[in-house]
Amino acid sequence: MGFVTVEQAARILKRGGVVAVPTETVYGLAADATNRRAIKKIYTVKKRPQDNPLICHFYSYESAEKYVADVPSYVNVLAEKFLPGPLSLLLNLRANSPLLPATAGRNNVIIRIPDHTVFKKLLKELDFPLAAPSANTSGKYSSTNAEMVEQDLGNKIDGVIDGGQCKVGIESTIIDCRKKSEIRILRQGAVGADEIRRAVKRFAVTVKEKGSSKETTPGSRYKHYAPRTPVYEINTPDEIKETKSPFSVLVLKEQLPAVRLWMKEHYPSSAKNIIVLGSVKNEKQIAKNLYKCFHRLDGMKTSAAYLLKTDFGKSSVGKAIAERLKKVVLHL
Ligand code: TXA
Ligand code: MG
C-alpha cells in the first residue's frame, strides 16, 4: 500500500484496517483492539498463531486504567517513573472487556504506553486503543524502520507511517504485575530489573528475573527474532569450515581488524560480507542496530553467517540483546 500520514492512518484504523506504526522500540502492526475483524487481519498478515495475544497501546496510563482491574499500588509508581516508555505491564482485565478480541480470549492484557511523537499523535485522534504486535512476519526479527516493514509486509497491509529509525531497536520489557507481592520479568528490554527494583523499593514486592521460572509469554514458545540466513555462534574464526559458498560474519567494532585480516587470508571471496553490530562499549547502539543488521545480512543472500561469541554485559540492554541472540543462534 505504501506510506500514509497520521490523518490517513486514523481514517484507515477507524474503518477496521491495519497500519504499521513507529514506536521507540520497534515498528508495530496496529489495528483497533476492540474490533474482532480488524484483529483477525493482524493474525493473517503476520501468519501469527491464533493463541498468541496482542499488546494493547494507549495514549497515556490514565487512559488505560479504565480497562484493568485489581491493580497493585506499585503500578502507579512504575507508570509515573517509566511511562510513556519501553515497559509493558501485564494486568488483569475488567469483566466483559471490549479488549477481548486482542487478548485471544484471556482475562488479562499487556498494556503499553509508547514514547514516540507520531504514534502518540495517532493514539490521541482515536477513541479506541491499538493492538499492535511487532510489524514482521511471525518468527522473523522485528522491523526498526519503515523500509523494513514495507519490504516484509508492504503489499499485505493498509499503510505504513514512516517515523524514522526506532531509538531503542529491541522490543519493550514485559513485566507481570498481577500479583501484589511479586513482579516477574517476562521479556527483557531497555528497562531492567535493577531500575524496577529501585522504583518499587518502598513496596513489599520482589522483582524476579526470567530464568527463575518457566513462566513466560505465549509468544516465546515460538521461533523468534531470526533472520532467514542461519547464524552460527563460534568461539574463534578457525571454527569456520566453509569450502565453496560465500558466507557472512557478524562482528563487533573491536573484533573487526583481526577478523578482516583473517578473512582476507582464508576466505577472500567472503571478506566483503562483514557486518559490524556496534561497539562492545555501547550496548544501546548494538540494540539499535541489531535487527537492521539482520536485514542487511538477509540482503547479502549468503548461505550462512557466523557470530563471534560475545559477553554483552550485565546492563538491562546487554541482557536483552543476549536473550534475543540466544533464540537466534545455532551451534556447529
Ligand atoms: O516493544 C514492543 O513491545 C512492540 C511494539 C510494537 O510495541 N510490540 C511487541 O509485540 O513486541 P509482540 O506481539 O511482538 O510481542 C508481545 C509478546 C508476545 O510474546 C505475546 O505472546 C506476549 O507479549 N503477550 C501479549 N499479550 C499477552 C498476555 N495477555 N499475556 C501474556 N503474554 C502476552
Ligand atoms: Mg514480535
mmCIF file of C-alpha atoms and ligand atoms in Angstrom:
data_model
loop_
_atom_site.group_PDB
_atom_site.id
_atom_site.type_symbol
_atom_site.label_atom_id
_atom_site.label_comp_id
_atom_site.label_asym_id
_atom_site.label_seq_id
_atom_site.Cartn_x
_atom_site.Cartn_y
_atom_site.Cartn_z
ATOM 1 C CA MET A 1 0.000 0.000 0.000
ATOM 2 C CA GLY A 2 2.711 2.498 0.873
ATOM 3 C CA PHE A 3 3.371 5.364 3.237
ATOM 4 C CA VAL A 4 0.491 7.198 4.900
ATOM 5 C CA THR A 5 0.111 10.265 7.137
ATOM 6 C CA VAL A 6 -1.226 10.152 10.701
ATOM 7 C CA GLU A 7 -4.578 11.524 9.467
ATOM 8 C CA GLN A 8 -4.864 8.861 6.743
ATOM 9 C CA ALA A 9 -3.852 6.153 9.227
ATOM 10 C CA ALA A 10 -6.538 7.280 11.686
ATOM 11 C CA ARG A 11 -9.173 7.039 8.961
ATOM 12 C CA ILE A 12 -7.994 3.562 7.911
ATOM 13 C CA LEU A 13 -7.943 2.302 11.511
ATOM 14 C CA LYS A 14 -11.454 3.638 12.223
ATOM 15 C CA ARG A 15 -12.672 1.596 9.242
ATOM 16 C CA GLY A 16 -11.050 -1.573 10.635
ATOM 17 C CA GLY A 17 -7.809 -1.563 8.618
ATOM 18 C CA VAL A 18 -4.255 -2.416 9.680
ATOM 19 C CA VAL A 19 -1.427 0.136 9.624
ATOM 20 C CA ALA A 20 2.241 -0.206 10.610
ATOM 21 C CA VAL A 21 3.276 2.441 13.135
ATOM 22 C CA PRO A 22 6.606 3.606 14.544
ATOM 23 C CA THR A 23 7.353 3.234 18.255
ATOM 24 C CA GLU A 24 10.526 3.911 20.204
ATOM 25 C CA THR A 25 11.228 0.145 20.396
ATOM 26 C CA VAL A 26 10.260 -1.475 17.058
ATOM 27 C CA TYR A 27 7.519 -0.856 14.474
ATOM 28 C CA GLY A 28 4.074 -2.207 15.392
ATOM 29 C CA LEU A 29 1.301 -3.560 13.192
ATOM 30 C CA ALA A 30 -1.728 -1.742 14.571
ATOM 31 C CA ALA A 31 -5.481 -2.316 14.498
ATOM 32 C CA ASP A 32 -8.494 -1.327 16.639
ATOM 33 C CA ALA A 33 -8.128 -3.513 19.750
ATOM 34 C CA THR A 34 -11.910 -3.699 20.133
ATOM 35 C CA ASN A 35 -12.661 -4.771 16.549
ATOM 36 C CA ARG A 36 -12.614 -8.540 16.082
ATOM 37 C CA ARG A 37 -12.393 -8.384 12.286
ATOM 38 C CA ALA A 38 -9.566 -5.862 12.318
ATOM 39 C CA ILE A 39 -7.646 -8.011 14.824
ATOM 40 C CA LYS A 40 -8.131 -11.053 12.641
ATOM 41 C CA LYS A 41 -6.311 -9.254 9.825
ATOM 42 C CA ILE A 42 -3.239 -8.805 12.046
ATOM 43 C CA TYR A 43 -3.064 -12.562 12.606
ATOM 44 C CA THR A 44 -3.466 -13.280 8.911
ATOM 45 C CA VAL A 45 -0.916 -10.709 7.745
ATOM 46 C CA LYS A 46 1.722 -11.818 10.268
ATOM 47 C CA LYS A 47 0.882 -15.545 9.972
ATOM 48 C CA ARG A 48 0.703 -15.407 13.752
ATOM 49 C CA PRO A 49 -0.598 -18.381 15.772
ATOM 50 C CA GLN A 50 -4.180 -17.630 16.931
ATOM 51 C CA ASP A 51 -3.469 -18.302 20.610
ATOM 52 C CA ASN A 52 -0.806 -15.610 20.832
ATOM 53 C CA PRO A 53 -2.352 -12.465 22.396
ATOM 54 C CA LEU A 54 -1.527 -8.885 21.348
ATOM 55 C CA ILE A 55 -0.135 -5.980 23.378
ATOM 56 C CA CYS A 56 -2.551 -3.027 23.582
ATOM 57 C CA HIS A 57 -1.249 0.519 23.155
ATOM 58 C CA PHE A 58 -2.745 3.557 24.890
ATOM 59 C CA TYR A 59 -2.113 7.291 24.721
ATOM 60 C CA SER A 60 -1.464 7.508 28.481
ATOM 61 C CA TYR A 61 -1.501 5.292 31.543
ATOM 62 C CA GLU A 62 -4.593 7.189 32.715
ATOM 63 C CA SER A 63 -6.473 6.255 29.549
ATOM 64 C CA ALA A 64 -5.590 2.560 30.089
ATOM 65 C CA GLU A 65 -6.743 2.454 33.708
ATOM 66 C CA LYS A 66 -10.433 2.039 32.900
ATOM 67 C CA TYR A 67 -9.751 -1.321 31.216
ATOM 68 C CA VAL A 68 -7.829 -3.049 34.014
ATOM 69 C CA ALA A 69 -8.733 -4.475 37.425
ATOM 70 C CA ASP A 70 -7.091 -5.325 40.792
ATOM 71 C CA VAL A 71 -4.052 -3.182 40.017
ATOM 72 C CA PRO A 72 -1.378 -3.359 42.762
ATOM 73 C CA SER A 73 -0.426 0.081 44.102
ATOM 74 C CA TYR A 74 3.225 -0.178 42.971
ATOM 75 C CA VAL A 75 1.985 0.014 39.361
ATOM 76 C CA ASN A 76 1.204 3.731 39.768
ATOM 77 C CA VAL A 77 4.800 4.344 40.778
ATOM 78 C CA LEU A 78 6.117 2.368 37.797
ATOM 79 C CA ALA A 79 3.801 4.287 35.454
ATOM 80 C CA GLU A 80 4.934 7.593 36.930
ATOM 81 C CA LYS A 81 8.605 6.698 36.532
ATOM 82 C CA PHE A 82 8.788 4.767 33.239
ATOM 83 C CA LEU A 83 5.743 5.663 31.112
ATOM 84 C CA PRO A 84 5.467 6.570 28.342
ATOM 85 C CA GLY A 85 8.368 4.261 27.541
ATOM 86 C CA PRO A 86 9.582 0.732 26.779
ATOM 87 C CA LEU A 87 7.990 -1.004 29.789
ATOM 88 C CA SER A 88 4.824 -3.047 29.168
ATOM 89 C CA LEU A 89 2.592 -4.223 32.009
ATOM 90 C CA LEU A 90 0.613 -7.471 32.234
ATOM 91 C CA LEU A 91 -2.551 -6.752 34.257
ATOM 92 C CA ASN A 92 -5.979 -8.273 34.853
ATOM 93 C CA LEU A 93 -8.801 -7.139 32.582
ATOM 94 C CA ARG A 94 -12.178 -5.993 33.831
ATOM 95 C CA ALA A 95 -15.067 -8.414 33.201
ATOM 96 C CA ASN A 96 -16.630 -8.324 29.709
ATOM 97 C CA SER A 97 -13.777 -6.227 28.392
ATOM 98 C CA PRO A 98 -14.024 -4.661 24.933
ATOM 99 C CA LEU A 99 -10.364 -5.673 24.516
ATOM 100 C CA LEU A 100 -11.090 -9.428 24.435
ATOM 101 C CA PRO A 101 -10.534 -9.595 20.633
ATOM 102 C CA ALA A 102 -6.920 -8.543 21.209
ATOM 103 C CA THR A 103 -6.140 -10.848 24.131
ATOM 104 C CA ALA A 104 -7.016 -14.122 22.379
ATOM 105 C CA GLY A 105 -9.810 -14.533 24.909
ATOM 106 C CA ARG A 106 -7.621 -14.180 28.011
ATOM 107 C CA ASN A 107 -8.832 -12.248 31.044
ATOM 108 C CA ASN A 108 -5.569 -10.300 31.195
ATOM 109 C CA VAL A 109 -3.877 -7.782 28.938
ATOM 110 C CA ILE A 110 -0.450 -6.298 28.363
ATOM 111 C CA ILE A 111 -0.676 -2.522 28.251
ATOM 112 C CA ARG A 112 1.969 -0.340 26.662
ATOM 113 C CA ILE A 113 2.275 3.461 26.522
ATOM 114 C CA PRO A 114 4.644 4.167 23.614
ATOM 115 C CA ASP A 115 7.048 7.083 23.681
ATOM 116 C CA HIS A 116 7.011 8.214 20.057
ATOM 117 C CA THR A 117 5.591 11.598 18.987
ATOM 118 C CA VAL A 118 3.984 10.313 15.803
ATOM 119 C CA PHE A 119 2.357 7.258 17.402
ATOM 120 C CA LYS A 120 1.118 9.388 20.300
ATOM 121 C CA LYS A 121 -0.464 11.820 17.870
ATOM 122 C CA LEU A 122 -2.266 8.916 16.202
ATOM 123 C CA LEU A 123 -3.496 7.453 19.515
ATOM 124 C CA LYS A 124 -4.793 10.871 20.511
ATOM 125 C CA GLU A 125 -7.004 11.006 17.419
ATOM 126 C CA LEU A 126 -8.656 7.649 18.177
ATOM 127 C CA ASP A 127 -11.192 6.732 20.844
ATOM 128 C CA PHE A 128 -10.050 3.090 20.981
ATOM 129 C CA PRO A 129 -6.673 1.558 21.934
ATOM 130 C CA LEU A 130 -4.480 -0.059 19.284
ATOM 131 C CA ALA A 131 -3.451 -3.695 19.453
ATOM 132 C CA ALA A 132 -0.001 -3.899 17.881
ATOM 133 C CA PRO A 133 2.412 -6.800 17.753
ATOM 134 C CA SER A 134 5.771 -6.129 16.137
ATOM 135 C CA ALA A 135 5.380 -5.423 12.406
ATOM 136 C CA ASN A 136 7.060 -8.521 10.983
ATOM 137 C CA THR A 137 6.146 -11.949 9.688
ATOM 138 C CA SER A 138 5.872 -14.301 12.659
ATOM 139 C CA GLY A 139 9.221 -15.825 13.631
ATOM 140 C CA LYS A 140 11.267 -13.151 11.908
ATOM 141 C CA TYR A 141 13.186 -10.266 13.522
ATOM 142 C CA SER A 142 11.195 -7.078 14.169
ATOM 143 C CA SER A 143 11.333 -4.093 11.828
ATOM 144 C CA THR A 144 13.057 -0.966 13.119
ATOM 145 C CA ASN A 145 12.445 1.344 10.165
ATOM 146 C CA ALA A 146 9.658 1.879 7.645
ATOM 147 C CA GLU A 147 11.556 0.334 4.714
ATOM 148 C CA MET A 148 11.985 -2.927 6.609
ATOM 149 C CA VAL A 149 8.213 -3.049 7.227
ATOM 150 C CA GLU A 150 7.451 -2.185 3.618
ATOM 151 C CA GLN A 151 9.681 -4.985 2.332
ATOM 152 C CA ASP A 152 8.292 -7.598 4.713
ATOM 153 C CA LEU A 153 4.564 -6.754 4.784
ATOM 154 C CA GLY A 154 4.025 -3.819 2.401
ATOM 155 C CA ASN A 155 1.671 -5.496 -0.035
ATOM 156 C CA LYS A 156 -0.471 -7.070 2.697
ATOM 157 C CA ILE A 157 -1.307 -4.064 4.861
ATOM 158 C CA ASP A 158 -3.257 -0.803 4.503
ATOM 159 C CA GLY A 159 -0.307 1.529 5.069
ATOM 160 C CA VAL A 160 2.898 2.376 6.929
ATOM 161 C CA ILE A 161 3.567 5.570 8.876
ATOM 162 C CA ASP A 162 7.229 6.469 8.440
ATOM 163 C CA GLY A 163 8.517 7.628 11.819
ATOM 164 C CA GLY A 164 12.207 7.099 11.115
ATOM 165 C CA GLN A 165 14.605 4.675 12.756
ATOM 166 C CA CYS A 166 13.471 3.292 16.138
ATOM 167 C CA LYS A 167 15.529 4.723 19.018
ATOM 168 C CA VAL A 168 15.715 1.603 21.185
ATOM 169 C CA GLY A 169 15.658 -1.053 18.440
ATOM 170 C CA ILE A 170 14.522 -4.030 20.538
ATOM 171 C CA GLU A 171 11.077 -4.829 21.929
ATOM 172 C CA SER A 172 9.805 -3.431 25.252
ATOM 173 C CA THR A 173 10.431 -5.045 28.631
ATOM 174 C CA ILE A 174 7.346 -7.008 29.700
ATOM 175 C CA ILE A 175 6.542 -7.436 33.389
ATOM 176 C CA ASP A 176 3.762 -9.389 35.045
ATOM 177 C CA CYS A 177 2.127 -7.024 37.561
ATOM 178 C CA ARG A 178 -0.866 -9.140 38.519
ATOM 179 C CA LYS A 179 0.482 -10.012 41.982
ATOM 180 C CA LYS A 180 0.858 -7.611 44.908
ATOM 181 C CA SER A 181 3.978 -9.299 46.243
ATOM 182 C CA GLU A 182 5.858 -10.212 43.066
ATOM 183 C CA ILE A 183 6.809 -8.621 39.763
ATOM 184 C CA ARG A 184 8.024 -11.091 37.179
ATOM 185 C CA ILE A 185 10.013 -10.063 34.133
ATOM 186 C CA LEU A 186 8.617 -11.982 31.159
ATOM 187 C CA ARG A 187 10.745 -10.375 28.453
ATOM 188 C CA GLN A 188 13.937 -8.345 28.896
ATOM 189 C CA GLY A 189 14.158 -4.936 27.307
ATOM 190 C CA ALA A 190 15.623 -1.498 27.819
ATOM 191 C CA VAL A 191 14.099 -1.119 31.297
ATOM 192 C CA GLY A 192 15.923 -3.538 33.584
ATOM 193 C CA ALA A 193 15.243 -5.392 36.839
ATOM 194 C CA ASP A 194 17.522 -3.136 38.907
ATOM 195 C CA GLU A 195 15.750 0.055 37.851
ATOM 196 C CA ILE A 196 12.376 -1.535 38.554
ATOM 197 C CA ARG A 197 13.598 -2.729 41.979
ATOM 198 C CA ARG A 198 14.793 0.756 42.836
ATOM 199 C CA ALA A 199 11.489 2.298 41.780
ATOM 200 C CA VAL A 200 9.340 -0.034 43.924
ATOM 201 C CA LYS A 201 11.660 -0.137 46.938
ATOM 202 C CA ARG A 202 9.045 1.119 49.380
ATOM 203 C CA PHE A 203 6.605 -1.691 48.489
ATOM 204 C CA ALA A 204 6.722 -5.258 49.800
ATOM 205 C CA VAL A 205 7.298 -6.703 46.350
ATOM 206 C CA THR A 206 10.101 -8.836 44.905
ATOM 207 C CA VAL A 207 11.257 -8.450 41.310
ATOM 208 C CA LYS A 208 12.056 -11.779 39.684
ATOM 209 C CA GLU A 209 14.086 -12.007 36.535
ATOM 210 C CA LYS A 210 13.353 -14.564 33.889
ATOM 211 C CA GLY A 211 15.136 -17.840 34.249
ATOM 212 C CA SER A 212 13.911 -18.410 37.780
ATOM 213 C CA SER A 213 10.797 -19.989 36.309
ATOM 214 C CA LYS A 214 9.453 -21.466 33.098
ATOM 215 C CA GLU A 215 6.616 -18.958 33.108
ATOM 216 C CA THR A 216 6.867 -16.645 30.152
ATOM 217 C CA THR A 217 4.797 -15.076 27.368
ATOM 218 C CA PRO A 218 2.958 -17.349 24.916
ATOM 219 C CA GLY A 219 4.939 -15.838 22.065
ATOM 220 C CA SER A 220 8.236 -17.078 23.436
ATOM 221 C CA ARG A 221 7.207 -20.670 22.684
ATOM 222 C CA TYR A 222 7.590 -19.926 19.005
ATOM 223 C CA LYS A 223 10.659 -19.236 16.909
ATOM 224 C CA HIS A 224 11.667 -15.600 17.281
ATOM 225 C CA TYR A 225 13.797 -12.711 16.078
ATOM 226 C CA ALA A 226 15.554 -14.795 13.419
ATOM 227 C CA PRO A 227 16.967 -13.724 10.060
ATOM 228 C CA ARG A 228 16.396 -16.069 7.109
ATOM 229 C CA THR A 229 20.135 -16.772 6.972
ATOM 230 C CA PRO A 230 21.223 -19.301 9.620
ATOM 231 C CA VAL A 231 23.546 -17.694 12.174
ATOM 232 C CA TYR A 232 26.144 -19.910 13.844
ATOM 233 C CA GLU A 233 27.789 -18.861 17.071
ATOM 234 C CA ILE A 234 31.528 -19.575 17.121
ATOM 235 C CA ASN A 235 34.326 -19.061 19.624
ATOM 236 C CA THR A 236 37.075 -18.365 17.083
ATOM 237 C CA PRO A 237 37.121 -17.831 13.284
ATOM 238 C CA ASP A 238 39.014 -21.136 12.976
ATOM 239 C CA GLU A 239 35.714 -22.927 13.519
ATOM 240 C CA ILE A 240 34.520 -21.702 10.113
ATOM 241 C CA LYS A 241 34.811 -24.620 7.713
ATOM 242 C CA GLU A 242 33.027 -23.295 4.612
ATOM 243 C CA THR A 243 34.537 -24.635 1.444
ATOM 244 C CA LYS A 244 32.804 -23.106 -1.564
ATOM 245 C CA SER A 245 29.842 -20.837 -0.848
ATOM 246 C CA PRO A 246 30.349 -17.266 0.341
ATOM 247 C CA PHE A 247 29.245 -16.566 3.924
ATOM 248 C CA SER A 248 28.793 -13.531 6.186
ATOM 249 C CA VAL A 249 30.287 -12.612 9.539
ATOM 250 C CA LEU A 250 28.691 -10.513 12.289
ATOM 251 C CA VAL A 251 31.305 -8.769 14.426
ATOM 252 C CA LEU A 252 31.789 -6.034 16.999
ATOM 253 C CA LYS A 253 33.851 -2.997 16.111
ATOM 254 C CA GLU A 254 36.616 -4.227 18.411
ATOM 255 C CA GLN A 255 36.816 -7.588 16.596
ATOM 256 C CA LEU A 256 36.821 -6.051 13.118
ATOM 257 C CA PRO A 257 40.549 -5.540 12.374
ATOM 258 C CA ALA A 258 41.543 -9.080 13.341
ATOM 259 C CA VAL A 259 38.558 -10.708 11.622
ATOM 260 C CA ARG A 260 39.072 -8.690 8.442
ATOM 261 C CA LEU A 261 42.714 -9.772 8.213
ATOM 262 C CA TRP A 262 41.784 -13.358 8.917
ATOM 263 C CA MET A 263 39.059 -13.335 6.242
ATOM 264 C CA LYS A 264 41.336 -11.797 3.616
ATOM 265 C CA GLU A 265 43.840 -14.527 4.216
ATOM 266 C CA HIS A 266 41.485 -17.544 4.425
ATOM 267 C CA TYR A 267 38.262 -16.579 2.629
ATOM 268 C CA PRO A 268 38.926 -13.549 0.396
ATOM 269 C CA SER A 269 35.681 -14.035 -1.543
ATOM 270 C CA SER A 270 33.650 -13.569 1.656
ATOM 271 C CA ALA A 271 35.748 -10.727 3.080
ATOM 272 C CA LYS A 272 33.269 -8.102 1.888
ATOM 273 C CA ASN A 273 30.435 -9.730 3.852
ATOM 274 C CA ILE A 274 31.375 -8.416 7.279
ATOM 275 C CA ILE A 275 28.618 -6.684 9.251
ATOM 276 C CA VAL A 276 29.533 -4.559 12.274
ATOM 277 C CA LEU A 277 26.915 -4.706 15.049
ATOM 278 C CA GLY A 278 28.442 -1.827 17.024
ATOM 279 C CA SER A 279 30.951 -1.347 19.798
ATOM 280 C CA VAL A 280 31.081 -3.609 22.838
ATOM 281 C CA LYS A 281 31.332 -0.397 24.892
ATOM 282 C CA ASN A 282 27.932 0.786 23.674
ATOM 283 C CA GLU A 283 25.276 -1.893 24.059
ATOM 284 C CA LYS A 284 22.487 0.637 23.344
ATOM 285 C CA GLN A 285 23.942 1.181 19.884
ATOM 286 C CA ILE A 286 24.120 -2.593 19.310
ATOM 287 C CA ALA A 287 20.446 -2.922 20.288
ATOM 288 C CA LYS A 288 19.505 -0.105 17.939
ATOM 289 C CA ASN A 289 21.420 -1.757 15.057
ATOM 290 C CA LEU A 290 20.649 -5.418 15.734
ATOM 291 C CA TYR A 291 17.581 -6.054 13.537
ATOM 292 C CA LYS A 292 18.830 -3.680 10.855
ATOM 293 C CA CYS A 293 21.994 -5.823 10.722
ATOM 294 C CA PHE A 294 19.845 -8.969 10.383
ATOM 295 C CA HIS A 295 18.071 -7.246 7.498
ATOM 296 C CA ARG A 296 21.383 -6.412 5.835
ATOM 297 C CA LEU A 297 22.507 -9.977 6.408
ATOM 298 C CA ASP A 298 19.468 -11.409 4.601
ATOM 299 C CA GLY A 299 20.076 -8.900 1.803
ATOM 300 C CA MET A 300 23.542 -10.402 1.248
ATOM 301 C CA LYS A 301 21.904 -13.730 0.370
ATOM 302 C CA THR A 302 24.778 -15.779 1.712
ATOM 303 C CA SER A 303 24.183 -19.366 2.804
ATOM 304 C CA ALA A 304 25.264 -18.859 6.415
ATOM 305 C CA ALA A 305 26.554 -16.292 8.891
ATOM 306 C CA TYR A 306 28.959 -16.576 11.795
ATOM 307 C CA LEU A 307 28.805 -14.590 15.008
ATOM 308 C CA LEU A 308 31.714 -14.495 17.422
ATOM 309 C CA LYS A 309 30.555 -15.368 20.945
ATOM 310 C CA THR A 310 30.419 -12.157 22.985
ATOM 311 C CA ASP A 311 29.542 -11.179 26.531
ATOM 312 C CA PHE A 312 27.110 -8.263 26.293
ATOM 313 C CA GLY A 313 27.433 -7.459 29.982
ATOM 314 C CA LYS A 314 25.024 -7.085 32.860
ATOM 315 C CA SER A 315 23.177 -3.921 31.826
ATOM 316 C CA SER A 316 19.458 -4.197 31.034
ATOM 317 C CA VAL A 317 20.083 -3.693 27.322
ATOM 318 C CA GLY A 318 23.042 -6.113 27.348
ATOM 319 C CA LYS A 319 20.853 -8.821 28.895
ATOM 320 C CA ALA A 320 18.059 -8.074 26.418
ATOM 321 C CA ILE A 321 20.446 -8.492 23.462
ATOM 322 C CA ALA A 322 21.745 -11.787 24.872
ATOM 323 C CA GLU A 323 18.176 -13.049 25.412
ATOM 324 C CA ARG A 324 17.343 -12.408 21.764
ATOM 325 C CA LEU A 325 20.572 -13.814 20.307
ATOM 326 C CA LYS A 326 20.132 -16.970 22.351
ATOM 327 C CA LYS A 327 16.925 -17.658 20.413
ATOM 328 C CA VAL A 328 18.586 -16.942 17.071
ATOM 329 C CA VAL A 329 21.981 -18.632 17.082
ATOM 330 C CA LEU A 330 22.722 -22.191 16.058
ATOM 331 C CA HIS A 331 25.764 -24.227 17.045
ATOM 332 C CA LEU A 332 28.037 -26.115 14.724
HETATM 333 O O1 TXA B 1 8.043 -3.081 22.015
HETATM 334 C C1 TXA B 1 7.040 -3.794 21.907
HETATM 335 O O2 TXA B 1 6.502 -4.322 22.878
HETATM 336 C C2 TXA B 1 6.458 -3.977 20.488
HETATM 337 C C3 TXA B 1 5.922 -2.638 19.999
HETATM 338 C C4 TXA B 1 5.247 -2.726 18.659
HETATM 339 O O3 TXA B 1 5.081 -2.072 20.956
HETATM 340 N N1 TXA B 1 5.447 -5.000 20.475
HETATM 341 C C5 TXA B 1 5.741 -6.327 20.576
HETATM 342 O O4 TXA B 1 4.642 -7.157 20.425
HETATM 343 O O5 TXA B 1 6.860 -6.729 20.747
HETATM 344 P P1 TXA B 1 4.796 -8.731 20.113
HETATM 345 O O6 TXA B 1 3.409 -9.209 19.892
HETATM 346 O O7 TXA B 1 5.752 -8.932 19.018
HETATM 347 O O8 TXA B 1 5.324 -9.337 21.445
HETATM 348 C C6 TXA B 1 4.472 -9.320 22.575
HETATM 349 C C7 TXA B 1 4.664 -10.528 23.442
HETATM 350 C C8 TXA B 1 4.346 -11.833 22.749
HETATM 351 O O9 TXA B 1 5.331 -12.791 23.127
HETATM 352 C C9 TXA B 1 2.968 -12.225 23.335
HETATM 353 O O10 TXA B 1 2.852 -13.623 23.456
HETATM 354 C C10 TXA B 1 3.004 -11.565 24.686
HETATM 355 O O11 TXA B 1 3.753 -10.389 24.545
HETATM 356 N N2 TXA B 1 1.663 -11.197 25.179
HETATM 357 C C11 TXA B 1 0.782 -10.310 24.665
HETATM 358 N N3 TXA B 1 -0.341 -10.252 25.391
HETATM 359 C C12 TXA B 1 -0.187 -11.120 26.424
HETATM 360 C C13 TXA B 1 -0.981 -11.539 27.530
HETATM 361 N N4 TXA B 1 -2.196 -11.044 27.745
HETATM 362 N N5 TXA B 1 -0.466 -12.453 28.383
HETATM 363 C C14 TXA B 1 0.769 -12.965 28.202
HETATM 364 N N6 TXA B 1 1.567 -12.624 27.185
HETATM 365 C C15 TXA B 1 1.096 -11.728 26.297
HETATM 366 MG MG MG B 2 7.141 -9.864 17.915
#
